[in-house]
Amino acid sequence: MRVIGIEGTAWCASAAVYETEDPSVRTDDETVTIESEAYAPESGGIHPREAAEHMREAVPEVVGRALDHADGPIDAVAFSRGPGLGPCLRIVGTAARALAQRLDVPLVGVNHMVAHLEIGRHRSGFEEPVCLNASGANAHVLAYHNGRYRVLGETMDTGVGNALDKFTRHVGWSHPGGPKVEEHAKDGEYVDLPYVVKGMDFSFSGIMSAAKQAYDAGTPVEDVCFALQENVFAMLTEVAERALALTDRDELVLGGGVGQNARLREMLREMCEARGADFYAPEPRFLRDNAGMIAVLGAKMYDAGDTLAIEESAVDSNYRPDEVAVTWREETNSLARSEVEAGATIRGAEAAVSIGPERVTKRRVPKEYRHPDLDERLRRDRTVLEARLTSEARRYGVPTPVVFDVDVRERTLELQHVGDADLRDDLTESRVRDVARHLATIHEEGFVHGDPTTRNVRVGPDRTFLIDFGLGYYTDDAEDYAMDLHILTQSLRGTAADPDLLLAAMEAEYREHGDPAVLDQLREIEGRGRYQ
Ligand SMILES: C[C@@H](O)[C@H](NC(=O)OP(=O)(O)OC[C@H]1O[C@@H](n2cnc3c(N)ncnc32)[C@H](O)[C@@H]1O)C(=O)O
Ligand SMILES: [Fe+2]
């Protein structure tokens, strides 16, 4: 089989020919030949119109060069259908349709984000990996389940590469900024910057403004670059680890242009090593935007009969990875074994927990992948906050474990063992109401839980306990309160067979006991990105 792929979602005009006996597995004699032309803006970031102009000129050239490498007839034309810049996508779409018609072969529409992660799965031969996409306009953690890639966690604001690029633009460096951050970080020392993980999601806007401010205030740019890498990549690594723990999987693949960064790969490798998981990152030519990944996934789709009629081949600049009906993979049913198999043991992502009949001892273990200063700070702060917020919530009438002992130096808490089961395993409408009421209470007092999933609620015969306040913090921002409700909502959706009644109960109870403006903010969050 011989498939040509065409890529041009933003900066890279690229065409590639993939030749293989069998596109379902990586074989020794398969070849992927890539021809690319990069667009580099004279100043500032990527200008959509200039980028489109680049595509208009460069796509025919790279397609011509790629076809020269083909040893025989082409079986299908695959193209990046989205997401990306509309004007660029339209040019790529037009070129792909024209080529498919000229060669009289089928057309395959590939999702660029899914291509970023499938190339890693293909090259590694992993069966069921968790996938971290660290690219310019995106950042998410995904895992396949039941016909789709599910987004387990993602950025609440910009993509990771774009965040770095914005900082370097502020400093006056040319686009793309990511490689320059990596270069300058080599001479840097650690300085404190924000670190924001909310449930399984993360946000870059706070850390980026703090980085700009630090630079403006005279902190050496090398130090800012170093700390930016340490914090931003530790956030991605932490969420990737949480996703591995949640889904009980032991393979991780990396995709996207930021994956070229050696420090990010090092952190992910160390995290995986520490938990006995396998890690794979493809070589750089498959990480940054390239048509090789489009050709490889295109061939898998073509093999599965997943082709597009010309009249239905419109591009989609907001094409989300979880919209793609996955036709080229075998059915499995193992996204979250923890969701499916009640009572499975979970390898915690953060703490070593020993559970006795009366007491639970929880120790936050060091994470080798994190910079020691950041690691110290996170483990200390989370231990202190968990103890403080657990006790404070109790004072306001929310059932939580009694904190018997806090050893900040050892990052260890000794807590009362509460409840008979996790809410996940014994989910009722009245308990969901309890949780909503408890959240309204703590929000009223000015703090959030930070991770109120159905696994962080324990249920007993007559009480519903909130546990695990380690990601909690004080805040008076309605957005933060709404994030608590959002995390609960996502978790109920992932746990319950028929979540609608439970969600309605949650809202009704929160409306009665909390601030209705928070529910408006929840709607606003749900209107963004994947929650639509
Ligand atoms: C939608 C699509 O157009 C977009 N693709 C994209 O943004 O190009 P990609 O090649 O995946 O990633 C480019 C980003 O990757 C960053 N980057 C490149 N080398 C880097 C390095 N060594 N360290 C950190 N970032 C790096 C660049 O600064 C830039 O932000 C996407 O996948 O989100
Ligand atoms: Fe990309």
PDB file of N, CA and C in Angstrom, residues 127-182:
ATOM      1  N   GLU A 127       0.059  -1.144  22.678  1.00  0.00           N
ATOM      2  CA  GLU A 127      -1.327  -1.546  22.451  1.00  0.00           C
ATOM      3  C   GLU A 127      -2.314  -0.480  22.905  1.00  0.00           C
ATOM      4  N   GLU A 128      -2.182  -0.099  24.164  1.00  0.00           N
ATOM      5  CA  GLU A 128      -3.219   0.724  24.791  1.00  0.00           C
ATOM      6  C   GLU A 128      -2.598   1.899  25.520  1.00  0.00           C
ATOM      7  N   PRO A 129      -1.846   2.746  24.824  1.00  0.00           N
ATOM      8  CA  PRO A 129      -1.159   3.802  25.566  1.00  0.00           C
ATOM      9  C   PRO A 129      -2.090   4.932  25.996  1.00  0.00           C
ATOM     10  N   VAL A 130      -1.691   5.607  27.052  1.00  0.00           N
ATOM     11  CA  VAL A 130      -2.168   6.963  27.305  1.00  0.00           C
ATOM     12  C   VAL A 130      -1.317   7.856  26.416  1.00  0.00           C
ATOM     13  N   CYS A 131      -1.923   8.903  25.854  1.00  0.00           N
ATOM     14  CA  CYS A 131      -1.209   9.746  24.891  1.00  0.00           C
ATOM     15  C   CYS A 131      -1.165  11.178  25.389  1.00  0.00           C
ATOM     16  N   LEU A 132       0.022  11.753  25.409  1.00  0.00           N
ATOM     17  CA  LEU A 132       0.159  13.175  25.744  1.00  0.00           C
ATOM     18  C   LEU A 132       0.485  13.931  24.472  1.00  0.00           C
ATOM     19  N   ASN A 133      -0.388  14.847  24.118  1.00  0.00           N
ATOM     20  CA  ASN A 133      -0.184  15.695  22.959  1.00  0.00           C
ATOM     21  C   ASN A 133       0.321  17.035  23.440  1.00  0.00           C
ATOM     22  N   ALA A 134       1.571  17.355  23.136  1.00  0.00           N
ATOM     23  CA  ALA A 134       2.127  18.641  23.547  1.00  0.00           C
ATOM     24  C   ALA A 134       2.508  19.384  22.276  1.00  0.00           C
ATOM     25  N   SER A 135       1.569  20.140  21.740  1.00  0.00           N
ATOM     26  CA  SER A 135       1.843  20.793  20.467  1.00  0.00           C
ATOM     27  C   SER A 135       1.646  22.289  20.601  1.00  0.00           C
ATOM     28  N   GLY A 136       1.669  22.987  19.463  1.00  0.00           N
ATOM     29  CA  GLY A 136       1.600  24.441  19.501  1.00  0.00           C
ATOM     30  C   GLY A 136       0.265  24.927  20.020  1.00  0.00           C
ATOM     31  N   ALA A 137      -0.807  24.547  19.332  1.00  0.00           N
ATOM     32  CA  ALA A 137      -2.116  25.100  19.641  1.00  0.00           C
ATOM     33  C   ALA A 137      -2.893  24.226  20.614  1.00  0.00           C
ATOM     34  N   ASN A 138      -2.310  23.130  21.074  1.00  0.00           N
ATOM     35  CA  ASN A 138      -3.060  22.192  21.913  1.00  0.00           C
ATOM     36  C   ASN A 138      -2.197  21.632  23.032  1.00  0.00           C
ATOM     37  N   ALA A 139      -2.860  21.041  23.979  1.00  0.00           N
ATOM     38  CA  ALA A 139      -2.191  20.259  25.019  1.00  0.00           C
ATOM     39  C   ALA A 139      -3.285  19.397  25.612  1.00  0.00           C
ATOM     40  N   HIS A 140      -3.229  18.100  25.327  1.00  0.00           N
ATOM     41  CA  HIS A 140      -4.155  17.213  26.030  1.00  0.00           C
ATOM     42  C   HIS A 140      -3.603  15.837  26.279  1.00  0.00           C
ATOM     43  N   VAL A 141      -4.295  15.183  27.223  1.00  0.00           N
ATOM     44  CA  VAL A 141      -3.983  13.805  27.543  1.00  0.00           C
ATOM     45  C   VAL A 141      -5.187  12.989  27.112  1.00  0.00           C
ATOM     46  N   LEU A 142      -4.937  11.983  26.286  1.00  0.00           N
ATOM     47  CA  LEU A 142      -6.040  11.212  25.739  1.00  0.00           C
ATOM     48  C   LEU A 142      -5.825   9.723  25.934  1.00  0.00           C
ATOM     49  N   ALA A 143      -6.932   8.984  25.909  1.00  0.00           N
ATOM     50  CA  ALA A 143      -6.831   7.531  25.891  1.00  0.00           C
ATOM     51  C   ALA A 143      -8.015   7.000  25.096  1.00  0.00           C
ATOM     52  N   TYR A 144      -7.770   5.923  24.382  1.00  0.00           N
ATOM     53  CA  TYR A 144      -8.807   5.334  23.542  1.00  0.00           C
ATOM     54  C   TYR A 144      -9.775   4.519  24.387  1.00  0.00           C
ATOM     55  N   HIS A 145     -11.060   4.661  24.080  1.00  0.00           N
ATOM     56  CA  HIS A 145     -12.058   3.846  24.774  1.00  0.00           C
ATOM     57  C   HIS A 145     -13.292   3.748  23.899  1.00  0.00           C
ATOM     58  N   ASN A 146     -13.640   2.506  23.537  1.00  0.00           N
ATOM     59  CA  ASN A 146     -14.925   2.300  22.922  1.00  0.00           C
ATOM     60  C   ASN A 146     -15.186   3.156  21.677  1.00  0.00           C
ATOM     61  N   GLY A 147     -14.251   3.104  20.756  1.00  0.00           N
ATOM     62  CA  GLY A 147     -14.503   3.762  19.476  1.00  0.00           C
ATOM     63  C   GLY A 147     -14.079   5.206  19.371  1.00  0.00           C
ATOM     64  N   ARG A 148     -13.570   5.784  20.464  1.00  0.00           N
ATOM     65  CA  ARG A 148     -13.122   7.181  20.393  1.00  0.00           C
ATOM     66  C   ARG A 148     -11.902   7.406  21.267  1.00  0.00           C
ATOM     67  N   TYR A 149     -11.161   8.451  20.925  1.00  0.00           N
ATOM     68  CA  TYR A 149     -10.153   8.940  21.862  1.00  0.00           C
ATOM     69  C   TYR A 149     -10.850   9.876  22.843  1.00  0.00           C
ATOM     70  N   ARG A 150     -10.716   9.571  24.128  1.00  0.00           N
ATOM     71  CA  ARG A 150     -11.331  10.423  25.147  1.00  0.00           C
ATOM     72  C   ARG A 150     -10.305  11.402  25.664  1.00  0.00           C
ATOM     73  N   VAL A 151     -10.744  12.634  25.845  1.00  0.00           N
ATOM     74  CA  VAL A 151      -9.854  13.635  26.417  1.00  0.00           C
ATOM     75  C   VAL A 151      -9.945  13.513  27.933  1.00  0.00           C
ATOM     76  N   LEU A 152      -8.850  13.074  28.558  1.00  0.00           N
ATOM     77  CA  LEU A 152      -8.867  12.914  30.017  1.00  0.00           C
ATOM     78  C   LEU A 152      -8.497  14.221  30.707  1.00  0.00           C
ATOM     79  N   GLY A 153      -7.643  14.995  30.071  1.00  0.00           N
ATOM     80  CA  GLY A 153      -7.253  16.273  30.658  1.00  0.00           C
ATOM     81  C   GLY A 153      -6.770  17.171  29.554  1.00  0.00           C
ATOM     82  N   GLU A 154      -6.947  18.474  29.738  1.00  0.00           N
ATOM     83  CA  GLU A 154      -6.447  19.387  28.710  1.00  0.00           C
ATOM     84  C   GLU A 154      -6.265  20.793  29.243  1.00  0.00           C
ATOM     85  N   THR A 155      -5.658  21.626  28.408  1.00  0.00           N
ATOM     86  CA  THR A 155      -5.432  22.992  28.826  1.00  0.00           C
ATOM     87  C   THR A 155      -6.749  23.756  28.897  1.00  0.00           C
ATOM     88  N   MET A 156      -6.846  24.600  29.900  1.00  0.00           N
ATOM     89  CA  MET A 156      -8.042  25.435  30.041  1.00  0.00           C
ATOM     90  C   MET A 156      -7.897  26.724  29.224  1.00  0.00           C
ATOM     91  N   ASP A 157      -6.694  27.010  28.741  1.00  0.00           N
ATOM     92  CA  ASP A 157      -6.553  28.237  27.943  1.00  0.00           C
ATOM     93  C   ASP A 157      -5.763  27.960  26.663  1.00  0.00           C
ATOM     94  N   THR A 158      -4.478  28.364  26.596  1.00  0.00           N
ATOM     95  CA  THR A 158      -3.767  28.210  25.319  1.00  0.00           C
ATOM     96  C   THR A 158      -3.084  26.852  25.227  1.00  0.00           C
ATOM     97  N   GLY A 159      -2.615  26.525  24.023  1.00  0.00           N
ATOM     98  CA  GLY A 159      -1.781  25.347  23.840  1.00  0.00           C
ATOM     99  C   GLY A 159      -0.427  25.581  24.491  1.00  0.00           C
ATOM    100  N   VAL A 160       0.332  24.509  24.708  1.00  0.00           N
ATOM    101  CA  VAL A 160       1.589  24.653  25.453  1.00  0.00           C
ATOM    102  C   VAL A 160       2.644  25.373  24.618  1.00  0.00           C
ATOM    103  N   GLY A 161       2.744  25.040  23.329  1.00  0.00           N
ATOM    104  CA  GLY A 161       3.730  25.714  22.472  1.00  0.00           C
ATOM    105  C   GLY A 161       3.414  27.194  22.325  1.00  0.00           C
ATOM    106  N   ASN A 162       2.137  27.486  22.098  1.00  0.00           N
ATOM    107  CA  ASN A 162       1.740  28.893  21.953  1.00  0.00           C
ATOM    108  C   ASN A 162       2.034  29.695  23.213  1.00  0.00           C
ATOM    109  N   ALA A 163       1.882  29.061  24.373  1.00  0.00           N
ATOM    110  CA  ALA A 163       2.181  29.756  25.630  1.00  0.00           C
ATOM    111  C   ALA A 163       3.661  30.137  25.663  1.00  0.00           C
ATOM    112  N   LEU A 164       4.537  29.190  25.314  1.00  0.00           N
ATOM    113  CA  LEU A 164       5.978  29.493  25.289  1.00  0.00           C
ATOM    114  C   LEU A 164       6.274  30.558  24.233  1.00  0.00           C
ATOM    115  N   ASP A 165       5.619  30.435  23.074  1.00  0.00           N
ATOM    116  CA  ASP A 165       5.859  31.401  21.988  1.00  0.00           C
ATOM    117  C   ASP A 165       5.450  32.811  22.402  1.00  0.00           C
ATOM    118  N   LYS A 166       4.387  32.921  23.196  1.00  0.00           N
ATOM    119  CA  LYS A 166       3.944  34.260  23.630  1.00  0.00           C
ATOM    120  C   LYS A 166       4.978  34.893  24.545  1.00  0.00           C
ATOM    121  N   PHE A 167       5.566  34.070  25.403  1.00  0.00           N
ATOM    122  CA  PHE A 167       6.609  34.608  26.282  1.00  0.00           C
ATOM    123  C   PHE A 167       7.800  35.090  25.451  1.00  0.00           C
ATOM    124  N   THR A 168       8.237  34.303  24.490  1.00  0.00           N
ATOM    125  CA  THR A 168       9.429  34.697  23.717  1.00  0.00           C
ATOM    126  C   THR A 168       9.140  35.917  22.850  1.00  0.00           C
ATOM    127  N   ARG A 169       7.892  36.067  22.412  1.00  0.00           N
ATOM    128  CA  ARG A 169       7.534  37.271  21.659  1.00  0.00           C
ATOM    129  C   ARG A 169       7.675  38.494  22.568  1.00  0.00           C
ATOM    130  N   HIS A 170       7.249  38.338  23.812  1.00  0.00           N
ATOM    131  CA  HIS A 170       7.361  39.418  24.793  1.00  0.00           C
ATOM    132  C   HIS A 170       8.826  39.819  24.975  1.00  0.00           C
ATOM    133  N   VAL A 171       9.700  38.827  24.936  1.00  0.00           N
ATOM    134  CA  VAL A 171      11.126  39.069  25.142  1.00  0.00           C
ATOM    135  C   VAL A 171      11.780  39.600  23.856  1.00  0.00           C
ATOM    136  N   GLY A 172      11.053  39.477  22.736  1.00  0.00           N
ATOM    137  CA  GLY A 172      11.571  40.004  21.480  1.00  0.00           C
ATOM    138  C   GLY A 172      12.283  38.972  20.611  1.00  0.00           C
ATOM    139  N   TRP A 173      12.100  37.694  20.905  1.00  0.00           N
ATOM    140  CA  TRP A 173      12.725  36.648  20.091  1.00  0.00           C
ATOM    141  C   TRP A 173      11.785  36.241  18.957  1.00  0.00           C
ATOM    142  N   SER A 174      12.370  35.737  17.881  1.00  0.00           N
ATOM    143  CA  SER A 174      11.551  35.406  16.708  1.00  0.00           C
ATOM    144  C   SER A 174      10.832  34.065  16.914  1.00  0.00           C
ATOM    145  N   HIS A 175       9.775  33.876  16.130  1.00  0.00           N
ATOM    146  CA  HIS A 175       8.964  32.661  16.168  1.00  0.00           C
ATOM    147  C   HIS A 175       9.691  31.538  15.416  1.00  0.00           C
ATOM    148  N   PRO A 176       9.614  30.300  15.837  1.00  0.00           N
ATOM    149  CA  PRO A 176       8.959  29.785  17.045  1.00  0.00           C
ATOM    150  C   PRO A 176       9.858  29.912  18.272  1.00  0.00           C
ATOM    151  N   GLY A 177       9.223  30.156  19.411  1.00  0.00           N
ATOM    152  CA  GLY A 177       9.991  30.435  20.619  1.00  0.00           C
ATOM    153  C   GLY A 177      10.428  29.203  21.394  1.00  0.00           C
ATOM    154  N   GLY A 178       9.682  28.093  21.241  1.00  0.00           N
ATOM    155  CA  GLY A 178       9.966  26.900  22.051  1.00  0.00           C
ATOM    156  C   GLY A 178      11.435  26.497  22.057  1.00  0.00           C
ATOM    157  N   PRO A 179      12.055  26.359  20.869  1.00  0.00           N
ATOM    158  CA  PRO A 179      13.464  25.937  20.851  1.00  0.00           C
ATOM    159  C   PRO A 179      14.375  26.942  21.552  1.00  0.00           C
ATOM    160  N   LYS A 180      14.004  28.236  21.505  1.00  0.00           N
ATOM    161  CA  LYS A 180      14.846  29.253  22.157  1.00  0.00           C
ATOM    162  C   LYS A 180      14.725  29.159  23.671  1.00  0.00           C
ATOM    163  N   VAL A 181      13.527  28.863  24.142  1.00  0.00           N
ATOM    164  CA  VAL A 181      13.361  28.641  25.584  1.00  0.00           C
ATOM    165  C   VAL A 181      14.260  27.483  26.010  1.00  0.00           C
ATOM    166  N   GLU A 182      14.252  26.425  25.235  1.00  0.00           N
ATOM    167  CA  GLU A 182      15.064  25.255  25.585  1.00  0.00           C
ATOM    168  C   GLU A 182      16.552  25.617  25.622  1.00  0.00           C
TER     169      GLU A 182
END
